C-alpha cells in the first residue's frame, strides 16, 4: 500500500532564508508525486509534480523538489522564502484509480 | 473561467439533520473526488467517481453518500449517521487518462461544515 510521511508538522523560518520541507513515500508501483499548497480557508493549489524524467522538478512561486528513488524521498525546497509563503504544504502520492494519498501536512511559518 | 465550484462555503447543521454539499466543475473532467480535512490529519478520501453513474467508497465513506448523475456534478450528502461531521470538505476533479494531464487533480475552494 502507498503512504506518505511528512517529517515535520511545523517549520518556522525567517524571511529570505532557505527552507526544505521533507517528504518520504512508500509505493510498490510507478511513482507519481505531488506537492500542494493550502492558504487559510482555501482549497489546494498544485505547486509541482513528478511523473517521470528529470528528478529535479521546478514549480510555481520559486519552489522546486527533488525525487530520490533510493531514499524514497521528494523534499520541497525554496532558496529564499517570503512572508507570503506562509501556508500549509501537502505532499501526495498517486494511488490506484487516480486517487491521491496525502501526508499530514507541514505548516510553514515565515517570520519577518 | 474553468474551475471547480463548491457551495456553500460555510454551513451550519443541527445534530440529526442531513446536509448536502454541492460540487460543480466545468473542466470536462471524468473523475471527481470528495476529501475531508481535519486539523493535523491531512486529507482523507470519502468517495470518488471515475465516470457518470458510477462511484466507489474511499477510506472514510461511512455516514456519507454521493451521486453522479451528470459529468459536471458530484454532490456529497453528510447524513445523521456521520458521528463527527464538523470538518472542511474539499471536492476535486481530474481527467482519467494516463498521460501527464490525467495525473493532476484539481481542487475546489472547500466547504466548512459545522454541527451545532
PDB file of C-alpha atoms in Angstrom:
ATOM      1  CA  UNK A   1       0.000   0.000   0.000  1.00  0.00           C
ATOM      2  CA  UNK A   2       1.140   3.508  -0.696  1.00  0.00           C
ATOM      3  CA  UNK A   3       1.726   6.050   2.052  1.00  0.00           C
ATOM      4  CA  UNK A   4       3.291   9.447   2.581  1.00  0.00           C
ATOM      5  CA  UNK A   5       5.153  10.756   5.630  1.00  0.00           C
ATOM      6  CA  UNK A   6       5.852  14.427   6.086  1.00  0.00           C
ATOM      7  CA  UNK A   7       8.599  14.541   8.631  1.00  0.00           C
ATOM      8  CA  UNK A   8       7.897  17.983  10.087  1.00  0.00           C
ATOM      9  CA  UNK A   9       4.492  19.178  11.230  1.00  0.00           C
ATOM     10  CA  UNK A  10       5.698  22.774  11.564  1.00  0.00           C
ATOM     11  CA  UNK A  11       8.655  24.636  10.109  1.00  0.00           C
ATOM     12  CA  UNK A  12       9.420  28.168  11.337  1.00  0.00           C
ATOM     13  CA  UNK A  13      11.831  30.211   9.235  1.00  0.00           C
ATOM     14  CA  UNK A  14      12.881  33.831   8.840  1.00  0.00           C
ATOM     15  CA  UNK A  15      12.094  35.763   5.697  1.00  0.00           C
ATOM     16  CA  UNK A  16      14.702  35.399   2.906  1.00  0.00           C
ATOM     17  CA  UNK A  17      16.129  32.239   4.494  1.00  0.00           C
ATOM     18  CA  UNK A  18      16.150  28.921   2.604  1.00  0.00           C
ATOM     19  CA  UNK A  19      13.683  26.208   3.539  1.00  0.00           C
ATOM     20  CA  UNK A  20      13.274  22.474   2.992  1.00  0.00           C
ATOM     21  CA  UNK A  21      10.053  20.576   3.690  1.00  0.00           C
ATOM     22  CA  UNK A  22      10.654  16.862   3.903  1.00  0.00           C
ATOM     23  CA  UNK A  23       8.520  14.115   2.404  1.00  0.00           C
ATOM     24  CA  UNK A  24       9.061  10.355   2.290  1.00  0.00           C
ATOM     25  CA  UNK A  25       6.812   7.943   0.454  1.00  0.00           C
ATOM     26  CA  UNK A  26       6.255   4.246   0.067  1.00  0.00           C
ATOM     27  CA  UNK A  27       4.911   2.780  -3.125  1.00  0.00           C
ATOM     28  CA  UNK A  28       5.075  -0.567  -4.854  1.00  0.00           C
ATOM     29  CA  UNK A  29       4.000   0.775  -8.238  1.00  0.00           C
ATOM     30  CA  UNK A  30       5.081   3.529 -10.580  1.00  0.00           C
ATOM     31  CA  UNK A  31       5.553   6.689  -8.548  1.00  0.00           C
ATOM     32  CA  UNK A  32       3.793   9.939  -9.266  1.00  0.00           C
ATOM     33  CA  UNK A  33       4.437  12.586  -6.613  1.00  0.00           C
ATOM     34  CA  UNK A  34       2.914  15.975  -5.916  1.00  0.00           C
ATOM     35  CA  UNK A  35       3.267  18.980  -3.664  1.00  0.00           C
ATOM     36  CA  UNK A  36       0.237  21.147  -2.981  1.00  0.00           C
ATOM     37  CA  UNK A  37      -0.048  24.405  -1.025  1.00  0.00           C
ATOM     38  CA  UNK A  38      -3.072  25.481   1.004  1.00  0.00           C
ATOM     39  CA  UNK A  39      -3.610  29.039   2.195  1.00  0.00           C
ATOM     40  CA  UNK A  40      -6.018  29.574   5.128  1.00  0.00           C
ATOM     41  CA  UNK A  41      -9.613  28.618   4.384  1.00  0.00           C
ATOM     42  CA  UNK A  42      -8.849  27.825   0.773  1.00  0.00           C
ATOM     43  CA  UNK A  43      -8.548  24.768  -1.414  1.00  0.00           C
ATOM     44  CA  UNK A  44      -5.314  23.154  -2.511  1.00  0.00           C
ATOM     45  CA  UNK A  45      -3.177  24.578  -5.289  1.00  0.00           C
ATOM     46  CA  UNK A  46      -0.683  22.438  -7.182  1.00  0.00           C
ATOM     47  CA  UNK A  47       2.911  23.575  -6.652  1.00  0.00           C
ATOM     48  CA  UNK A  48       4.695  20.932  -8.697  1.00  0.00           C
ATOM     49  CA  UNK A  49       4.601  17.299  -9.696  1.00  0.00           C
ATOM     50  CA  UNK A  50       6.938  14.480 -10.627  1.00  0.00           C
ATOM     51  CA  UNK A  51       5.675  11.994 -13.204  1.00  0.00           C
ATOM     52  CA  UNK A  52       8.870  10.874 -14.938  1.00  0.00           C
ATOM     53  CA  UNK A  53      12.097  12.215 -16.418  1.00  0.00           C
ATOM     54  CA  UNK A  54      14.336  14.696 -14.633  1.00  0.00           C
ATOM     55  CA  UNK A  55      14.467  14.157 -10.896  1.00  0.00           C
ATOM     56  CA  UNK A  56      14.618  17.896 -10.203  1.00  0.00           C
ATOM     57  CA  UNK A  57      11.216  19.423 -10.664  1.00  0.00           C
ATOM     58  CA  UNK A  58      10.550  23.149 -10.721  1.00  0.00           C
ATOM     59  CA  UNK A  59       7.197  24.542  -9.721  1.00  0.00           C
ATOM     60  CA  UNK A  60       5.414  27.808  -9.164  1.00  0.00           C
ATOM     61  CA  UNK A  61       6.428  30.564  -6.735  1.00  0.00           C
ATOM     62  CA  UNK A  62      10.123  29.593  -6.901  1.00  0.00           C
ATOM     63  CA  UNK A  63       9.704  26.151  -5.329  1.00  0.00           C
ATOM     64  CA  UNK A  64      11.477  23.027  -6.515  1.00  0.00           C
ATOM     65  CA  UNK A  65      11.608  19.409  -5.409  1.00  0.00           C
ATOM     66  CA  UNK A  66      13.958  16.515  -5.977  1.00  0.00           C
ATOM     67  CA  UNK A  67      12.802  12.960  -6.488  1.00  0.00           C
ATOM     68  CA  UNK A  68      15.205  10.479  -4.883  1.00  0.00           C
ATOM     69  CA  UNK A  69      14.221   6.911  -5.630  1.00  0.00           C
ATOM     70  CA  UNK A  70      16.880   5.250  -3.470  1.00  0.00           C
ATOM     71  CA  UNK A  71      15.845   7.275  -0.420  1.00  0.00           C
ATOM     72  CA  UNK A  72      12.131   7.277  -1.360  1.00  0.00           C
ATOM     73  CA  UNK A  73      12.029  10.999  -0.799  1.00  0.00           C
ATOM     74  CA  UNK A  74      10.547  14.031  -2.511  1.00  0.00           C
ATOM     75  CA  UNK A  75      11.688  17.047  -0.494  1.00  0.00           C
ATOM     76  CA  UNK A  76      10.449  20.540  -1.330  1.00  0.00           C
ATOM     77  CA  UNK A  77      12.876  23.467  -1.315  1.00  0.00           C
ATOM     78  CA  UNK A  78      12.952  27.184  -1.809  1.00  0.00           C
ATOM     79  CA  UNK A  79      16.199  29.206  -1.649  1.00  0.00           C
ATOM     80  CA  UNK A  80      14.619  32.355  -0.201  1.00  0.00           C
ATOM     81  CA  UNK A  81      11.155  32.469   1.361  1.00  0.00           C
ATOM     82  CA  UNK A  82       8.737  35.377   1.640  1.00  0.00           C
ATOM     83  CA  UNK A  83       6.091  36.187   4.191  1.00  0.00           C
ATOM     84  CA  UNK A  84       3.514  35.255   1.552  1.00  0.00           C
ATOM     85  CA  UNK A  85       4.811  31.650   1.557  1.00  0.00           C
ATOM     86  CA  UNK A  86       3.242  31.117   4.972  1.00  0.00           C
ATOM     87  CA  UNK A  87       0.795  28.274   4.378  1.00  0.00           C
ATOM     88  CA  UNK A  88       0.304  24.543   4.790  1.00  0.00           C
ATOM     89  CA  UNK A  89       2.077  22.270   2.367  1.00  0.00           C
ATOM     90  CA  UNK A  90       0.977  18.757   1.454  1.00  0.00           C
ATOM     91  CA  UNK A  91       2.964  16.012  -0.191  1.00  0.00           C
ATOM     92  CA  UNK A  92       0.959  13.345  -2.022  1.00  0.00           C
ATOM     93  CA  UNK A  93       1.489  10.157  -3.996  1.00  0.00           C
ATOM     94  CA  UNK A  94      -0.843   8.877  -6.686  1.00  0.00           C
ATOM     95  CA  UNK A  95      -2.602   5.661  -5.771  1.00  0.00           C
ATOM     96  CA  UNK A  96      -4.788   3.335  -7.785  1.00  0.00           C
ATOM     97  CA  UNK A  97      -7.743   4.723  -9.770  1.00  0.00           C
ATOM     98  CA  UNK A  98      -6.041   8.125  -9.934  1.00  0.00           C
ATOM     99  CA  UNK A  99      -6.567   8.747  -6.209  1.00  0.00           C
ATOM    100  CA  UNK A 100      -4.204  10.928  -4.176  1.00  0.00           C
ATOM    101  CA  UNK A 101      -2.788   9.761  -0.851  1.00  0.00           C
ATOM    102  CA  UNK A 102      -1.739  12.709   1.281  1.00  0.00           C
ATOM    103  CA  UNK A 103       0.717  13.281   4.063  1.00  0.00           C
ATOM    104  CA  UNK A 104      -0.438  15.030   7.224  1.00  0.00           C
ATOM    105  CA  UNK A 105       0.884  18.382   6.047  1.00  0.00           C
ATOM    106  CA  UNK A 106       3.656  20.777   7.091  1.00  0.00           C
ATOM    107  CA  UNK A 107       2.812  24.239   8.323  1.00  0.00           C
ATOM    108  CA  UNK A 108       5.404  26.729   7.092  1.00  0.00           C
ATOM    109  CA  UNK A 109       5.565  29.909   9.162  1.00  0.00           C
ATOM    110  CA  UNK A 110       7.724  32.693   7.726  1.00  0.00           C
ATOM    111  CA  UNK A 111       8.713  35.394  10.211  1.00  0.00           C
ATOM    112  CA  UNK A 112       9.973  38.909   9.420  1.00  0.00           C
TER     113      UNK A 112
ATOM    114  CA  UNK B   1     -13.112  30.667 -16.272  1.00  0.00           C
ATOM    115  CA  UNK B   2     -12.777  26.909 -15.879  1.00  0.00           C
ATOM    116  CA  UNK B   3     -12.759  25.511 -12.414  1.00  0.00           C
ATOM    117  CA  UNK B   4     -14.445  23.712  -9.569  1.00  0.00           C
ATOM    118  CA  UNK B   5     -17.186  25.443  -7.612  1.00  0.00           C
ATOM    119  CA  UNK B   6     -18.188  24.314  -4.161  1.00  0.00           C
ATOM    120  CA  UNK B   7     -21.171  25.672  -2.274  1.00  0.00           C
ATOM    121  CA  UNK B   8     -21.955  26.769   0.299  1.00  0.00           C
ATOM    122  CA  UNK B   9     -18.631  27.966   1.693  1.00  0.00           C
ATOM    123  CA  UNK B  10     -19.926  27.806   5.271  1.00  0.00           C
ATOM    124  CA  UNK B  11     -22.761  25.621   6.515  1.00  0.00           C
ATOM    125  CA  UNK B  12     -24.185  25.005   9.965  1.00  0.00           C
ATOM    126  CA  UNK B  13     -26.203  21.911  10.717  1.00  0.00           C
ATOM    127  CA  UNK B  14     -28.092  20.712  13.719  1.00  0.00           C
ATOM    128  CA  UNK B  15     -27.384  17.250  15.001  1.00  0.00           C
ATOM    129  CA  UNK B  16     -29.617  14.660  13.369  1.00  0.00           C
ATOM    130  CA  UNK B  17     -30.009  16.553  10.099  1.00  0.00           C
ATOM    131  CA  UNK B  18     -28.719  15.573   6.696  1.00  0.00           C
ATOM    132  CA  UNK B  19     -26.923  18.211   4.626  1.00  0.00           C
ATOM    133  CA  UNK B  20     -25.777  18.251   1.008  1.00  0.00           C
ATOM    134  CA  UNK B  21     -22.628  19.955  -0.250  1.00  0.00           C
ATOM    135  CA  UNK B  22     -22.573  20.958  -3.881  1.00  0.00           C
ATOM    136  CA  UNK B  23     -19.645  20.480  -6.270  1.00  0.00           C
ATOM    137  CA  UNK B  24     -19.729  21.546  -9.913  1.00  0.00           C
ATOM    138  CA  UNK B  25     -16.881  21.518 -12.420  1.00  0.00           C
ATOM    139  CA  UNK B  26     -16.644  22.892 -15.951  1.00  0.00           C
ATOM    140  CA  UNK B  27     -13.268  21.364 -16.760  1.00  0.00           C
ATOM    141  CA  UNK B  28     -14.828  18.461 -18.666  1.00  0.00           C
ATOM    142  CA  UNK B  29     -13.161  16.048 -16.250  1.00  0.00           C
ATOM    143  CA  UNK B  30     -14.396  12.470 -15.990  1.00  0.00           C
ATOM    144  CA  UNK B  31     -13.234  11.823 -12.435  1.00  0.00           C
ATOM    145  CA  UNK B  32     -14.412  13.594  -9.300  1.00  0.00           C
ATOM    146  CA  UNK B  33     -13.491  13.165  -5.629  1.00  0.00           C
ATOM    147  CA  UNK B  34     -14.516  14.227  -2.138  1.00  0.00           C
ATOM    148  CA  UNK B  35     -11.938  14.661   0.601  1.00  0.00           C
ATOM    149  CA  UNK B  36     -12.361  15.526   4.243  1.00  0.00           C
ATOM    150  CA  UNK B  37      -9.760  17.628   6.057  1.00  0.00           C
ATOM    151  CA  UNK B  38      -9.288  17.722   9.823  1.00  0.00           C
ATOM    152  CA  UNK B  39      -6.541  19.744  11.533  1.00  0.00           C
ATOM    153  CA  UNK B  40      -3.248  17.860  11.657  1.00  0.00           C
ATOM    154  CA  UNK B  41      -4.579  14.860   9.741  1.00  0.00           C
ATOM    155  CA  UNK B  42      -4.145  15.854   6.133  1.00  0.00           C
ATOM    156  CA  UNK B  43      -6.847  14.892   3.662  1.00  0.00           C
ATOM    157  CA  UNK B  44      -8.803  11.649   3.646  1.00  0.00           C
ATOM    158  CA  UNK B  45     -10.783  10.322   0.695  1.00  0.00           C
ATOM    159  CA  UNK B  46     -14.534   9.916   1.219  1.00  0.00           C
ATOM    160  CA  UNK B  47     -15.842   8.923  -2.226  1.00  0.00           C
ATOM    161  CA  UNK B  48     -14.653   9.072  -5.798  1.00  0.00           C
ATOM    162  CA  UNK B  49     -16.210   8.653  -9.211  1.00  0.00           C
ATOM    163  CA  UNK B  50     -14.416   7.796 -12.429  1.00  0.00           C
ATOM    164  CA  UNK B  51     -17.437   8.123 -14.691  1.00  0.00           C
ATOM    165  CA  UNK B  52     -21.069   9.196 -14.675  1.00  0.00           C
ATOM    166  CA  UNK B  53     -23.454   6.894 -12.785  1.00  0.00           C
ATOM    167  CA  UNK B  54     -20.596   5.112 -11.036  1.00  0.00           C
ATOM    168  CA  UNK B  55     -18.782   5.830  -7.765  1.00  0.00           C
ATOM    169  CA  UNK B  56     -16.707   4.000  -5.161  1.00  0.00           C
ATOM    170  CA  UNK B  57     -16.136   4.333  -1.443  1.00  0.00           C
ATOM    171  CA  UNK B  58     -12.918   5.846  -0.242  1.00  0.00           C
ATOM    172  CA  UNK B  59     -11.254   5.382   3.124  1.00  0.00           C
ATOM    173  CA  UNK B  60     -13.908   7.063   5.280  1.00  0.00           C
ATOM    174  CA  UNK B  61     -17.245   6.631   3.466  1.00  0.00           C
ATOM    175  CA  UNK B  62     -19.370   5.718   6.498  1.00  0.00           C
ATOM    176  CA  UNK B  63     -22.051   8.331   7.144  1.00  0.00           C
ATOM    177  CA  UNK B  64     -21.732   9.888   3.681  1.00  0.00           C
ATOM    178  CA  UNK B  65     -23.477   9.378   0.353  1.00  0.00           C
ATOM    179  CA  UNK B  66     -22.927  10.701  -3.173  1.00  0.00           C
ATOM    180  CA  UNK B  67     -24.494  10.659  -6.616  1.00  0.00           C
ATOM    181  CA  UNK B  68     -23.062  11.208 -10.073  1.00  0.00           C
ATOM    182  CA  UNK B  69     -25.962  11.793 -12.446  1.00  0.00           C
ATOM    183  CA  UNK B  70     -24.120  14.369 -14.537  1.00  0.00           C
ATOM    184  CA  UNK B  71     -20.495  14.607 -15.552  1.00  0.00           C
ATOM    185  CA  UNK B  72     -20.102  18.085 -14.097  1.00  0.00           C
ATOM    186  CA  UNK B  73     -21.772  17.472 -10.735  1.00  0.00           C
ATOM    187  CA  UNK B  74     -20.839  15.339  -7.711  1.00  0.00           C
ATOM    188  CA  UNK B  75     -22.859  16.322  -4.613  1.00  0.00           C
ATOM    189  CA  UNK B  76     -21.968  14.945  -1.189  1.00  0.00           C
ATOM    190  CA  UNK B  77     -24.599  14.282   1.475  1.00  0.00           C
ATOM    191  CA  UNK B  78     -23.471  14.187   5.078  1.00  0.00           C
ATOM    192  CA  UNK B  79     -26.025  12.068   6.878  1.00  0.00           C
ATOM    193  CA  UNK B  80     -27.004  11.971  10.522  1.00  0.00           C
ATOM    194  CA  UNK B  81     -25.087   8.692  10.754  1.00  0.00           C
ATOM    195  CA  UNK B  82     -21.776  10.562  10.450  1.00  0.00           C
ATOM    196  CA  UNK B  83     -20.613  10.840  14.060  1.00  0.00           C
ATOM    197  CA  UNK B  84     -18.138  13.702  13.713  1.00  0.00           C
ATOM    198  CA  UNK B  85     -19.157  15.711  10.660  1.00  0.00           C
ATOM    199  CA  UNK B  86     -17.580  19.040  11.597  1.00  0.00           C
ATOM    200  CA  UNK B  87     -14.729  19.438   9.106  1.00  0.00           C
ATOM    201  CA  UNK B  88     -13.505  21.146   5.947  1.00  0.00           C
ATOM    202  CA  UNK B  89     -14.691  19.323   2.812  1.00  0.00           C
ATOM    203  CA  UNK B  90     -12.822  19.521  -0.478  1.00  0.00           C
ATOM    204  CA  UNK B  91     -14.079  18.491  -3.877  1.00  0.00           C
ATOM    205  CA  UNK B  92     -11.635  17.691  -6.671  1.00  0.00           C
ATOM    206  CA  UNK B  93     -11.588  16.523 -10.266  1.00  0.00           C
ATOM    207  CA  UNK B  94      -9.239  15.161 -12.899  1.00  0.00           C
ATOM    208  CA  UNK B  95      -9.146  13.509 -16.286  1.00  0.00           C
ATOM    209  CA  UNK B  96      -8.733   9.748 -16.259  1.00  0.00           C
ATOM    210  CA  UNK B  97      -6.029   9.375 -18.886  1.00  0.00           C
ATOM    211  CA  UNK B  98      -2.617   8.015 -18.040  1.00  0.00           C
ATOM    212  CA  UNK B  99      -0.761  10.878 -19.687  1.00  0.00           C
ATOM    213  CA  UNK B 100       0.604  13.945 -17.995  1.00  0.00           C
ATOM    214  CA  UNK B 101      -2.705  15.781 -17.753  1.00  0.00           C
ATOM    215  CA  UNK B 102      -4.541  12.786 -16.357  1.00  0.00           C
ATOM    216  CA  UNK B 103      -2.336  12.633 -13.320  1.00  0.00           C
ATOM    217  CA  UNK B 104      -3.142  16.086 -11.953  1.00  0.00           C
ATOM    218  CA  UNK B 105      -6.039  16.519  -9.554  1.00  0.00           C
ATOM    219  CA  UNK B 106      -7.534  19.997  -9.195  1.00  0.00           C
ATOM    220  CA  UNK B 107      -9.345  21.182  -6.075  1.00  0.00           C
ATOM    221  CA  UNK B 108     -12.231  23.480  -5.300  1.00  0.00           C
ATOM    222  CA  UNK B 109     -12.126  26.136  -2.571  1.00  0.00           C
ATOM    223  CA  UNK B 110     -13.735  23.913   0.041  1.00  0.00           C
ATOM    224  CA  UNK B 111     -16.797  23.995   2.287  1.00  0.00           C
ATOM    225  CA  UNK B 112     -16.801  24.345   6.059  1.00  0.00           C
ATOM    226  CA  UNK B 113     -19.435  22.252   7.813  1.00  0.00           C
ATOM    227  CA  UNK B 114     -20.117  22.876  11.484  1.00  0.00           C
ATOM    228  CA  UNK B 115     -22.549  20.822  13.521  1.00  0.00           C
ATOM    229  CA  UNK B 116     -24.221  22.810  16.298  1.00  0.00           C
TER     230      UNK B 116
END
